[in-house]
CSV table of C-alpha atoms (C1' of nucleotides) in Angstrom, one decimal:
chain,number,residue,atom,x,y,z
A,1,UNK,CA,-6.2,38.6,-4.7
A,2,UNK,CA,-5.5,35.0,-4.2
A,3,UNK,CA,-1.8,34.1,-4.4
A,4,UNK,CA,-2.7,30.9,-6.3
A,5,UNK,CA,-3.4,33.0,-9.4
A,6,UNK,CA,0.2,33.4,-10.2
A,7,UNK,CA,1.2,34.2,-13.8
A,8,UNK,CA,4.8,35.3,-13.3
A,9,UNK,CA,7.4,32.6,-13.6
A,10,UNK,CA,9.9,32.3,-10.9
A,11,UNK,CA,13.1,30.9,-12.1
A,12,UNK,CA,15.3,29.1,-9.6
A,13,UNK,CA,18.6,27.3,-9.8
A,14,UNK,CA,18.2,23.6,-10.5
A,15,UNK,CA,19.7,22.6,-7.2
A,16,UNK,CA,17.3,24.8,-5.3
A,17,UNK,CA,14.3,23.8,-7.3
A,18,UNK,CA,15.1,20.2,-7.0
A,19,UNK,CA,15.5,20.4,-3.2
A,20,UNK,CA,12.2,22.3,-3.0
A,21,UNK,CA,10.5,19.5,-5.0
A,22,UNK,CA,11.9,16.8,-2.8
A,23,UNK,CA,11.0,18.6,0.4
A,24,UNK,CA,7.4,19.1,-0.8
A,25,UNK,CA,7.2,15.4,-1.9
A,26,UNK,CA,8.5,14.2,1.4
A,27,UNK,CA,6.0,16.3,3.3
A,28,UNK,CA,3.1,14.9,1.1
A,29,UNK,CA,4.5,11.4,1.6
A,30,UNK,CA,4.5,11.7,5.3
A,31,UNK,CA,1.0,13.3,5.7
A,32,UNK,CA,-1.0,11.9,2.8
A,33,UNK,CA,0.9,8.9,1.6
A,34,UNK,CA,3.2,7.9,-1.2
A,35,UNK,CA,0.5,7.4,-3.7
A,36,UNK,CA,-0.3,11.1,-3.4
A,37,UNK,CA,3.1,12.0,-4.5
A,38,UNK,CA,2.1,12.6,-8.1
A,39,UNK,CA,3.4,15.1,-10.6
A,40,UNK,CA,0.2,17.1,-10.3
A,41,UNK,CA,0.0,17.1,-6.6
A,42,UNK,CA,3.6,18.2,-6.0
A,43,UNK,CA,3.3,20.8,-8.8
A,44,UNK,CA,0.2,22.2,-7.1
A,45,UNK,CA,2.0,22.3,-3.8
A,46,UNK,CA,4.7,24.5,-5.3
A,47,UNK,CA,2.4,26.4,-7.6
A,48,UNK,CA,4.2,25.4,-10.8
A,49,UNK,CA,3.2,23.3,-13.8
A,50,UNK,CA,3.4,19.5,-13.7
A,51,UNK,CA,5.7,19.5,-16.6
A,52,UNK,CA,8.4,21.1,-14.4
A,53,UNK,CA,8.3,18.2,-12.0
A,54,UNK,CA,8.7,15.9,-14.9
A,55,UNK,CA,11.7,17.9,-16.0
A,56,UNK,CA,13.5,17.2,-12.7
A,57,UNK,CA,12.2,13.7,-12.3
A,58,UNK,CA,11.8,12.2,-15.8
A,59,UNK,CA,10.4,9.1,-14.0
A,60,UNK,CA,7.8,9.7,-11.4
A,61,UNK,CA,8.8,6.6,-9.6
A,62,UNK,CA,12.2,8.2,-8.8
A,63,UNK,CA,10.4,11.1,-7.1
A,64,UNK,CA,8.4,8.8,-5.0
A,65,UNK,CA,11.6,6.9,-3.9
A,66,UNK,CA,13.3,10.2,-3.2
A,67,UNK,CA,10.3,11.4,-1.2
A,68,UNK,CA,10.4,8.4,1.0
A,69,UNK,CA,14.2,8.5,1.4
A,70,UNK,CA,14.1,12.1,2.4
A,71,UNK,CA,11.2,11.7,4.9
A,72,UNK,CA,12.8,8.6,6.4
A,73,UNK,CA,16.1,10.3,6.7
A,74,UNK,CA,14.6,13.2,8.5
A,75,UNK,CA,12.7,11.0,10.9
A,76,UNK,CA,15.7,8.9,11.7
A,77,UNK,CA,17.7,12.0,12.6
A,78,UNK,CA,15.1,13.2,15.2
A,79,UNK,CA,14.6,9.7,16.5
A,80,UNK,CA,18.2,8.7,16.8
A,81,UNK,CA,20.5,11.7,16.3
A,82,UNK,CA,23.9,10.6,15.0
A,83,UNK,CA,25.7,13.0,17.3
A,84,UNK,CA,25.0,12.4,20.9
A,85,UNK,CA,27.1,14.9,22.8
A,86,UNK,CA,25.8,14.3,26.3
A,87,UNK,CA,23.8,11.8,28.3
A,88,UNK,CA,24.1,8.1,28.9
A,89,UNK,CA,23.2,5.5,26.3
A,90,UNK,CA,20.3,4.4,28.4
A,91,UNK,CA,18.9,7.9,28.3
A,92,UNK,CA,19.3,8.1,24.6
A,93,UNK,CA,17.6,4.7,24.2
A,94,UNK,CA,14.8,5.7,26.6
A,95,UNK,CA,14.2,8.9,24.6
A,96,UNK,CA,14.1,6.8,21.4
A,97,UNK,CA,11.4,4.6,22.9
A,98,UNK,CA,9.3,7.6,24.1
A,99,UNK,CA,9.3,9.0,20.5
A,100,UNK,CA,8.8,5.7,18.8
A,101,UNK,CA,5.9,4.8,21.0
A,102,UNK,CA,4.1,8.1,21.2
A,103,UNK,CA,1.1,8.9,19.1
A,104,UNK,CA,3.1,11.4,17.0
A,105,UNK,CA,5.0,8.4,15.6
A,106,UNK,CA,1.9,7.0,13.9
A,107,UNK,CA,2.6,9.1,10.8
A,108,UNK,CA,6.0,7.5,10.6
A,109,UNK,CA,4.6,4.0,11.1
A,110,UNK,CA,2.1,4.7,8.3
A,111,UNK,CA,4.9,5.8,6.0
A,112,UNK,CA,6.8,2.6,6.6
A,113,UNK,CA,3.8,0.4,6.0
A,114,UNK,CA,3.1,2.5,2.9
A,115,UNK,CA,6.7,2.2,1.6
A,116,UNK,CA,7.0,-1.5,2.4
A,117,UNK,CA,3.8,-2.3,0.5
A,118,UNK,CA,4.4,0.0,-2.5
A,119,UNK,CA,7.9,-1.4,-2.9
A,120,UNK,CA,6.3,-4.5,-4.0
A,121,UNK,CA,5.6,-2.9,-7.3
A,122,UNK,CA,8.3,-0.2,-7.5
A,123,UNK,CA,11.9,-1.3,-7.7
A,124,UNK,CA,13.3,2.2,-7.2
A,125,UNK,CA,11.3,2.5,-4.0
A,126,UNK,CA,12.3,-0.9,-2.9
A,127,UNK,CA,15.9,0.0,-3.1
A,128,UNK,CA,15.4,3.0,-0.9
A,129,UNK,CA,13.4,1.0,1.6
A,130,UNK,CA,16.3,-1.5,1.9
A,131,UNK,CA,18.7,1.3,2.3
A,132,UNK,CA,16.7,2.9,5.0
A,133,UNK,CA,16.2,-0.3,6.8
A,134,UNK,CA,20.0,-0.7,6.9
A,135,UNK,CA,20.4,2.9,8.0
A,136,UNK,CA,17.9,2.6,10.9
A,137,UNK,CA,19.4,-0.7,11.9
A,138,UNK,CA,22.9,0.7,11.9
A,139,UNK,CA,22.0,3.8,13.8
A,140,UNK,CA,20.4,1.8,16.6
A,141,UNK,CA,23.2,-0.7,16.6
A,142,UNK,CA,25.7,2.1,17.1
A,143,UNK,CA,23.8,3.3,20.1
A,144,UNK,CA,23.7,-0.2,21.6
A,145,UNK,CA,27.3,-0.8,20.9
A,146,UNK,CA,28.2,2.4,22.6
A,147,UNK,CA,26.2,1.3,25.6
A,148,UNK,CA,28.0,-2.0,25.7
A,149,UNK,CA,31.4,-0.2,25.6
A,150,UNK,CA,30.4,2.0,28.4
A,151,UNK,CA,29.3,-1.0,30.4
A,152,UNK,CA,25.6,0.1,30.5
A,153,UNK,CA,24.3,-2.7,28.3
A,154,UNK,CA,25.2,-6.4,28.1
A,155,UNK,CA,24.5,-8.3,24.8
A,156,UNK,CA,26.5,-10.8,22.7
A,157,UNK,CA,25.5,-9.2,19.4
A,158,UNK,CA,24.3,-5.6,19.4
A,159,UNK,CA,23.2,-5.9,15.8
A,160,UNK,CA,20.9,-8.9,16.5
A,161,UNK,CA,19.5,-7.1,19.5
A,162,UNK,CA,18.8,-4.0,17.4
A,163,UNK,CA,17.0,-6.0,14.8
A,164,UNK,CA,14.9,-7.6,17.4
A,165,UNK,CA,13.9,-4.3,18.8
A,166,UNK,CA,13.1,-3.0,15.3
A,167,UNK,CA,11.0,-6.1,14.6
A,168,UNK,CA,8.9,-5.4,17.6
A,169,UNK,CA,8.5,-1.8,16.7
A,170,UNK,CA,7.4,-2.8,13.2
A,171,UNK,CA,4.9,-5.2,14.7
A,172,UNK,CA,3.5,-2.5,16.9
A,173,UNK,CA,3.4,0.0,14.1
A,174,UNK,CA,1.6,-2.3,11.7
A,175,UNK,CA,-1.7,-1.3,13.1
A,176,UNK,CA,-1.3,2.4,12.8
A,177,UNK,CA,-4.1,2.6,10.2
A,178,UNK,CA,-6.6,0.4,12.0
A,179,UNK,CA,-6.0,0.9,15.7
A,180,UNK,CA,-9.2,1.7,17.4
A,181,UNK,CA,-9.3,1.0,21.1
A,182,UNK,CA,-6.4,0.9,23.5
A,183,UNK,CA,-3.9,-1.9,23.8
A,184,UNK,CA,-3.0,-3.8,27.0
A,185,UNK,CA,0.0,-2.1,28.6
A,186,UNK,CA,2.0,-5.3,28.4
A,187,UNK,CA,1.7,-5.0,24.6
A,188,UNK,CA,2.5,-1.3,24.4
A,189,UNK,CA,5.5,-1.9,26.5
A,190,UNK,CA,6.8,-4.8,24.3
A,191,UNK,CA,9.6,-2.8,22.6
A,192,UNK,CA,10.9,-1.5,25.9
A,193,UNK,CA,10.6,-4.9,27.5
A,194,UNK,CA,12.4,-6.5,24.7
A,195,UNK,CA,15.3,-4.0,24.9
A,196,UNK,CA,15.6,-4.4,28.7
A,197,UNK,CA,15.6,-8.1,28.5
A,198,UNK,CA,18.1,-8.4,25.6
A,199,UNK,CA,20.4,-5.8,27.1
A,200,UNK,CA,20.4,-7.3,30.6
A,201,UNK,CA,18.7,-4.3,32.2
A,202,UNK,CA,16.3,-4.2,35.1
A,203,UNK,CA,12.6,-3.6,34.3
A,204,UNK,CA,11.9,0.1,34.2
A,205,UNK,CA,15.3,1.3,33.2
A,206,UNK,CA,14.2,2.4,29.7
A,207,UNK,CA,10.6,3.4,30.3
A,208,UNK,CA,7.8,3.5,32.8
A,209,UNK,CA,7.9,0.4,35.0
A,210,UNK,CA,5.3,-2.3,34.3
A,211,UNK,CA,2.2,-2.0,36.5
A,212,UNK,CA,2.5,0.1,39.5
A,213,UNK,CA,-0.2,-1.1,42.0
B,1,UNK,CA,-9.5,-22.0,-31.4
B,2,UNK,CA,-8.8,-19.9,-28.4
B,3,UNK,CA,-11.3,-20.3,-25.6
B,4,UNK,CA,-10.9,-16.6,-24.8
B,5,UNK,CA,-13.1,-15.8,-27.9
B,6,UNK,CA,-16.3,-16.7,-26.2
B,7,UNK,CA,-19.5,-15.3,-27.5
B,8,UNK,CA,-22.0,-17.5,-25.8
B,9,UNK,CA,-23.3,-16.1,-22.6
B,10,UNK,CA,-23.3,-18.4,-19.6
B,11,UNK,CA,-26.0,-17.5,-17.2
B,12,UNK,CA,-25.5,-18.5,-13.6
B,13,UNK,CA,-27.5,-18.0,-10.4
B,14,UNK,CA,-26.6,-14.8,-8.5
B,15,UNK,CA,-25.3,-16.8,-5.6
B,16,UNK,CA,-23.0,-18.9,-7.7
B,17,UNK,CA,-21.8,-16.0,-9.8
B,18,UNK,CA,-21.1,-13.9,-6.7
B,19,UNK,CA,-19.2,-16.7,-5.1
B,20,UNK,CA,-17.2,-17.1,-8.3
B,21,UNK,CA,-16.3,-13.4,-8.4
B,22,UNK,CA,-15.3,-13.3,-4.7
B,23,UNK,CA,-13.1,-16.4,-5.2
B,24,UNK,CA,-11.4,-15.0,-8.2
B,25,UNK,CA,-10.9,-11.7,-6.4
B,26,UNK,CA,-9.4,-13.4,-3.4
B,27,UNK,CA,-7.0,-15.3,-5.6
B,28,UNK,CA,-5.9,-12.1,-7.3
B,29,UNK,CA,-5.5,-10.3,-4.0
B,30,UNK,CA,-3.3,-13.0,-2.6
B,31,UNK,CA,-1.0,-13.4,-5.6
B,32,UNK,CA,-1.0,-9.9,-7.3
B,33,UNK,CA,-2.2,-7.6,-4.6
B,34,UNK,CA,-5.4,-5.8,-3.7
B,35,UNK,CA,-4.8,-2.9,-6.2
B,36,UNK,CA,-5.1,-5.5,-8.9
B,37,UNK,CA,-8.6,-6.4,-7.8
B,38,UNK,CA,-10.2,-4.2,-10.4
B,39,UNK,CA,-13.5,-4.6,-12.3
B,40,UNK,CA,-11.6,-5.2,-15.5
B,41,UNK,CA,-9.1,-7.6,-14.0
B,42,UNK,CA,-11.6,-9.9,-12.3
B,43,UNK,CA,-13.9,-9.8,-15.3
B,44,UNK,CA,-11.0,-11.0,-17.5
B,45,UNK,CA,-10.3,-13.7,-15.0
B,46,UNK,CA,-13.8,-15.1,-15.3
B,47,UNK,CA,-14.1,-14.3,-19.0
B,48,UNK,CA,-17.1,-12.0,-18.6
B,49,UNK,CA,-17.6,-8.2,-19.1
B,50,UNK,CA,-16.6,-5.7,-16.5
B,51,UNK,CA,-20.2,-4.5,-16.3
B,52,UNK,CA,-21.2,-7.8,-14.7
B,53,UNK,CA,-18.8,-7.3,-11.8
B,54,UNK,CA,-20.2,-3.9,-11.3
B,55,UNK,CA,-23.7,-5.5,-11.2
B,56,UNK,CA,-22.7,-7.7,-8.3
B,57,UNK,CA,-20.5,-5.1,-6.6
B,58,UNK,CA,-21.9,-1.6,-7.4
B,59,UNK,CA,-19.0,-0.2,-5.5
B,60,UNK,CA,-15.6,-1.6,-6.4
B,61,UNK,CA,-14.3,-0.9,-2.9
B,62,UNK,CA,-16.7,-3.5,-1.5
B,63,UNK,CA,-15.2,-6.1,-3.8
B,64,UNK,CA,-11.8,-5.3,-2.6
B,65,UNK,CA,-12.8,-5.6,1.0
B,66,UNK,CA,-14.6,-8.9,0.3
B,67,UNK,CA,-11.5,-10.2,-1.5
B,68,UNK,CA,-9.3,-9.5,1.4
B,69,UNK,CA,-11.8,-11.0,3.9
B,70,UNK,CA,-12.2,-14.1,1.9
B,71,UNK,CA,-8.5,-14.6,1.4
B,72,UNK,CA,-7.7,-13.9,5.1
B,73,UNK,CA,-10.5,-16.3,6.2
B,74,UNK,CA,-9.1,-19.0,4.1
B,75,UNK,CA,-5.5,-18.5,5.4
B,76,UNK,CA,-6.6,-18.5,9.0
B,77,UNK,CA,-8.4,-21.8,8.5
B,78,UNK,CA,-5.3,-23.6,7.3
B,79,UNK,CA,-3.1,-21.8,9.8
B,80,UNK,CA,-5.2,-22.3,12.9
B,81,UNK,CA,-8.1,-24.8,12.2
B,82,UNK,CA,-11.0,-24.1,14.4
B,83,UNK,CA,-11.6,-27.8,14.9
B,84,UNK,CA,-8.7,-29.6,16.4
B,85,UNK,CA,-9.8,-33.2,16.9
B,86,UNK,CA,-6.4,-34.6,18.0
B,87,UNK,CA,-3.0,-33.6,19.2
B,88,UNK,CA,-1.7,-31.5,22.1
B,89,UNK,CA,-2.0,-27.8,22.2
B,90,UNK,CA,1.8,-27.6,21.9
B,91,UNK,CA,1.7,-29.6,18.7
B,92,UNK,CA,-1.0,-27.3,17.2
B,93,UNK,CA,1.0,-24.2,18.2
B,94,UNK,CA,4.2,-25.7,16.9
B,95,UNK,CA,2.5,-26.4,13.5
B,96,UNK,CA,1.2,-22.8,13.5
B,97,UNK,CA,4.7,-21.5,13.8
B,98,UNK,CA,6.1,-23.8,11.1
B,99,UNK,CA,3.5,-22.4,8.7
B,100,UNK,CA,3.7,-18.8,9.8
B,101,UNK,CA,7.5,-18.8,9.5
B,102,UNK,CA,7.9,-20.7,6.2
B,103,UNK,CA,8.5,-19.0,2.9
B,104,UNK,CA,5.1,-19.9,1.7
B,105,UNK,CA,3.7,-17.5,4.3
B,106,UNK,CA,5.3,-14.6,2.5
B,107,UNK,CA,2.3,-14.2,0.3
B,108,UNK,CA,0.1,-13.9,3.4
B,109,UNK,CA,2.4,-11.4,4.9
B,110,UNK,CA,2.3,-9.4,1.7
B,111,UNK,CA,-1.5,-9.5,1.8
B,112,UNK,CA,-1.6,-8.2,5.4
B,113,UNK,CA,0.8,-5.3,4.6
B,114,UNK,CA,-1.2,-4.5,1.5
B,115,UNK,CA,-4.5,-4.5,3.4
B,116,UNK,CA,-3.2,-2.5,6.4
B,117,UNK,CA,-1.8,0.1,4.1
B,118,UNK,CA,-4.8,0.3,1.7
B,119,UNK,CA,-7.2,0.5,4.6
B,120,UNK,CA,-5.8,4.0,5.2
B,121,UNK,CA,-7.8,5.2,2.3
B,122,UNK,CA,-10.7,2.7,2.1
B,123,UNK,CA,-13.1,2.5,5.0
B,124,UNK,CA,-14.8,-0.7,3.8
B,125,UNK,CA,-11.5,-2.4,3.7
B,126,UNK,CA,-10.5,-1.0,7.0
B,127,UNK,CA,-13.5,-2.5,8.7
B,128,UNK,CA,-12.6,-5.9,7.2
B,129,UNK,CA,-9.1,-5.6,8.4
B,130,UNK,CA,-10.2,-4.8,12.0
B,131,UNK,CA,-12.6,-7.8,11.7
B,132,UNK,CA,-9.8,-10.1,10.6
B,133,UNK,CA,-7.4,-8.9,13.2
B,134,UNK,CA,-10.0,-9.8,15.8
B,135,UNK,CA,-10.7,-13.2,14.2
B,136,UNK,CA,-7.0,-14.1,14.1
B,137,UNK,CA,-6.4,-12.9,17.7
B,138,UNK,CA,-9.4,-14.9,18.9
B,139,UNK,CA,-8.5,-18.1,17.2
B,140,UNK,CA,-5.0,-18.0,18.6
B,141,UNK,CA,-6.3,-17.0,22.0
B,142,UNK,CA,-8.6,-20.0,22.0
B,143,UNK,CA,-5.7,-22.3,21.3
B,144,UNK,CA,-3.7,-20.8,24.1
B,145,UNK,CA,-6.6,-21.0,26.5
B,146,UNK,CA,-7.1,-24.6,25.7
B,147,UNK,CA,-3.4,-25.2,26.4
B,148,UNK,CA,-3.7,-23.5,29.7
B,149,UNK,CA,-6.7,-25.6,30.6
B,150,UNK,CA,-4.9,-28.8,29.7
B,151,UNK,CA,-2.0,-27.7,31.9
B,152,UNK,CA,0.4,-27.4,28.9
B,153,UNK,CA,0.8,-23.6,29.0
B,154,UNK,CA,1.1,-21.2,31.8
B,155,UNK,CA,0.1,-17.5,31.3
B,156,UNK,CA,-2.0,-15.0,33.3
B,157,UNK,CA,-3.7,-13.6,30.2
B,158,UNK,CA,-3.9,-15.8,27.1
B,159,UNK,CA,-5.3,-12.9,25.1
B,160,UNK,CA,-2.4,-10.6,25.9
B,161,UNK,CA,0.0,-13.4,25.1
B,162,UNK,CA,-1.6,-14.1,21.7
B,163,UNK,CA,-1.4,-10.4,20.9
B,164,UNK,CA,2.2,-10.4,21.7
B,165,UNK,CA,2.9,-13.3,19.5
B,166,UNK,CA,0.9,-11.7,16.7
B,167,UNK,CA,2.8,-8.5,17.1
B,168,UNK,CA,6.1,-10.3,16.6
B,169,UNK,CA,4.7,-12.1,13.6
B,170,UNK,CA,3.6,-8.8,12.1
B,171,UNK,CA,7.0,-7.4,12.7
B,172,UNK,CA,8.7,-10.3,11.0
B,173,UNK,CA,6.3,-10.3,8.1
B,174,UNK,CA,6.8,-6.6,7.5
B,175,UNK,CA,9.8,-7.2,5.4
B,176,UNK,CA,8.1,-9.7,3.0
B,177,UNK,CA,8.5,-7.4,0.1
B,178,UNK,CA,12.1,-6.3,0.7
B,179,UNK,CA,13.9,-9.2,2.4
B,180,UNK,CA,17.1,-9.9,0.5
B,181,UNK,CA,19.6,-11.9,2.6
B,182,UNK,CA,19.1,-14.3,5.4
B,183,UNK,CA,18.2,-13.2,8.9
B,184,UNK,CA,20.1,-14.2,12.1
B,185,UNK,CA,18.5,-17.3,13.6
B,186,UNK,CA,17.8,-15.4,16.8
B,187,UNK,CA,15.5,-13.1,14.8
B,188,UNK,CA,13.8,-15.8,12.8
B,189,UNK,CA,13.1,-17.6,16.0
B,190,UNK,CA,11.6,-14.6,17.7
B,191,UNK,CA,8.0,-15.6,17.4
B,192,UNK,CA,8.7,-19.1,18.8
B,193,UNK,CA,10.9,-17.7,21.5
B,194,UNK,CA,8.3,-15.2,22.6
B,195,UNK,CA,5.6,-17.9,22.8
B,196,UNK,CA,7.8,-20.2,24.8
B,197,UNK,CA,8.8,-17.5,27.2
B,198,UNK,CA,5.3,-16.1,27.7
B,199,UNK,CA,3.8,-19.6,28.1
B,200,UNK,CA,6.4,-20.8,30.5
B,201,UNK,CA,7.7,-23.5,28.2
B,202,UNK,CA,11.3,-24.8,27.9
B,203,UNK,CA,13.2,-23.6,24.8
B,204,UNK,CA,12.7,-25.9,21.9
B,205,UNK,CA,9.3,-27.0,22.9
B,206,UNK,CA,7.6,-25.2,20.0
B,207,UNK,CA,10.3,-25.4,17.4
B,208,UNK,CA,13.8,-26.2,16.5
B,209,UNK,CA,16.0,-25.5,19.6
B,210,UNK,CA,18.2,-22.4,19.6
B,211,UNK,CA,21.7,-23.1,18.4
B,212,UNK,CA,22.9,-26.7,18.5
B,213,UNK,CA,26.7,-26.6,19.0
C,1,DT,C1',-43.3,-24.7,-27.2
C,2,DT,C1',-43.9,-19.9,-25.8
C,3,DG,C1',-43.2,-16.2,-22.8
C,4,DC,C1',-41.0,-13.7,-19.1
C,5,DT,C1',-37.7,-12.5,-15.8
C,6,DT,C1',-33.2,-10.9,-15.3
C,7,DA,C1',-28.3,-12.1,-15.8
C,8,DT,C1',-25.2,-10.4,-19.0
C,9,DT,C1',-23.5,-7.5,-22.6
C,10,DG,C1',-21.4,-3.5,-25.1
C,11,DG,C1',-20.7,0.9,-25.3
C,12,DT,C1',-20.0,5.5,-23.2
C,13,DC,C1',-18.6,9.0,-20.0
C,14,DG,C1',-15.5,11.5,-16.9
C,15,DC,C1',-11.5,11.5,-14.3
C,16,DA,C1',-6.6,11.1,-12.9
C,17,DC,C1',-2.4,9.6,-14.1
C,18,DA,C1',2.6,9.8,-16.4
C,19,DC,C1',5.0,11.3,-20.2
C,20,DT,C1',6.5,14.3,-24.4
C,21,DC,C1',7.9,18.5,-26.6
C,22,DA,C1',7.9,22.9,-28.9
C,23,DA,C1',7.4,27.6,-27.4
C,24,DT,C1',8.3,31.1,-24.0
C,25,DA,C1',10.4,34.2,-20.7
C,26,DG,C1',13.5,34.9,-16.5
C,27,DC,C1',17.8,36.3,-15.4
C,28,DA,C1',22.9,36.3,-15.3
C,29,DT,C1',26.4,37.6,-18.0
C,30,DG,C1',28.9,40.5,-20.9
D,1,DC,C1',21.4,47.6,-22.0
D,2,DA,C1',21.4,43.7,-25.0
D,3,DT,C1',22.0,38.8,-25.5
D,4,DG,C1',22.1,33.9,-24.9
D,5,DC,C1',21.2,30.0,-22.0
D,6,DT,C1',17.8,27.3,-20.0
D,7,DA,C1',14.2,26.9,-16.5
D,8,DT,C1',9.5,26.9,-17.1
D,9,DT,C1',5.1,26.7,-19.4
D,10,DG,C1',1.1,25.1,-22.2
D,11,DA,C1',-0.9,21.9,-24.8
D,12,DG,C1',-1.5,17.4,-26.1
D,13,DT,C1',-0.9,12.0,-26.0
D,14,DG,C1',-2.3,7.6,-24.4
D,15,DT,C1',-3.6,4.5,-20.5
D,16,DG,C1',-6.5,2.5,-16.9
D,17,DC,C1',-9.8,3.2,-13.7
D,18,DG,C1',-15.0,3.2,-11.7
D,19,DA,C1',-19.5,4.2,-12.9
D,20,DC,C1',-23.7,4.1,-15.7
D,21,DC,C1',-27.4,2.3,-18.8
D,22,DA,C1',-30.1,0.6,-22.6
D,23,DA,C1',-30.3,-3.5,-25.3
D,24,DT,C1',-30.0,-8.4,-25.4
D,25,DA,C1',-30.4,-13.3,-24.8
D,26,DA,C1',-30.3,-17.4,-21.4
D,27,DG,C1',-33.0,-20.6,-19.3
D,28,DC,C1',-36.9,-21.5,-16.2
D,29,DA,C1',-41.9,-21.8,-15.7
D,30,DA,C1',-46.3,-22.1,-17.7
DNA sequence: TTGCTTATTGGTCGCACACTCAATAGCATG
DNA sequence: CATGCTATTGAGTGTGCGACCAATAAGCAA
């Protein structure tokens, strides 16, 4: 009756199986946390035996690192698509802030906190975190640079500005696990405010204007 | 020979023993991380049997929460002393930034990341984190309010300003476990810059001035 | 000094984890 | 249809964790 009682083996190509494992691990990492990415948990997810996961990832730590990398990659792509066929830089940046401030982003904030903490003990994960930090920074820097070229933004150093924006976002996301009540609007708006200030934009260009009486 | 081979029991008052346990747990939390606060680890630290720790903390989670609370309390007191007999508010705030930006603060940043993440799974710890967030916010708000009263600072809402400063500090501290190279000065200075801007102070009032040619 | 309260021990249990490896069976290939 | 390669299983190892509890002895009070 239940499909969980599966006896028959399903044999897949190494590439396909590996991808399947990484996908499942990334999903678990994003929803339940990186410490739930265990051989048993992922095996259960795919309805295979734990030994199989070990076969593809002889060290469990590598799977955890891969899970984070994959999840972060995916999030970055929806947050700041590499290809931006149409729209102004301001529009792209505004969309970025909408996504990165919405409640749906909490899961991503949690993942980053998770990874940043766990990387204290796991070198393989730490490497991935450093990689992803660079990737996110570069992707945002690219967008800012494009805006500068188009004359939309004005900043001496797009990279410094993008780091500043990301620092504020990290600070806002830090509370994703504890946040209870609402925050003052001046706090919620900090990321947008920072961007507008550092890019020489008028208030309200990148998001809802501060306080409408 | 070795003092670790201790047979003789040392019987202490419950209050003293409990305090001793919490102190040891706080120290381990600060240096090795909250996941190292285990019955066995703390027992070893005090050269007693694990069962004794269980006796004082029937649930290990409560010990972890207590360890974080104690460590955070201690750090807050050296960072923002409640009693400020002498000196201007600017001086106190400047000292705060020196401490909260120095390399010695990395351990504290790590502890906060640790606690914020772990509180995802442990309700008792989460409560403590929320408590400490409030305590830190209030302590900083008090300092800002005092500065406003004395005419040193100018801000509409000291609490909002203090949250903004703390958000930036959280953002800067987020990388305590991965930081490799140096950061641009404009990033390092973000906390001070934010404070100066939001408090209507001239650049350089609260820390080393930006870029000396 | 004796006795009593209770802080402390030592041992045990069950659980979840990563890791190992010989045996097995799916499936593409001929 | 038979065969060989190898993806997959099943079973077992060792570790560290929290929790539990009866037995023990430290040190205070009588």
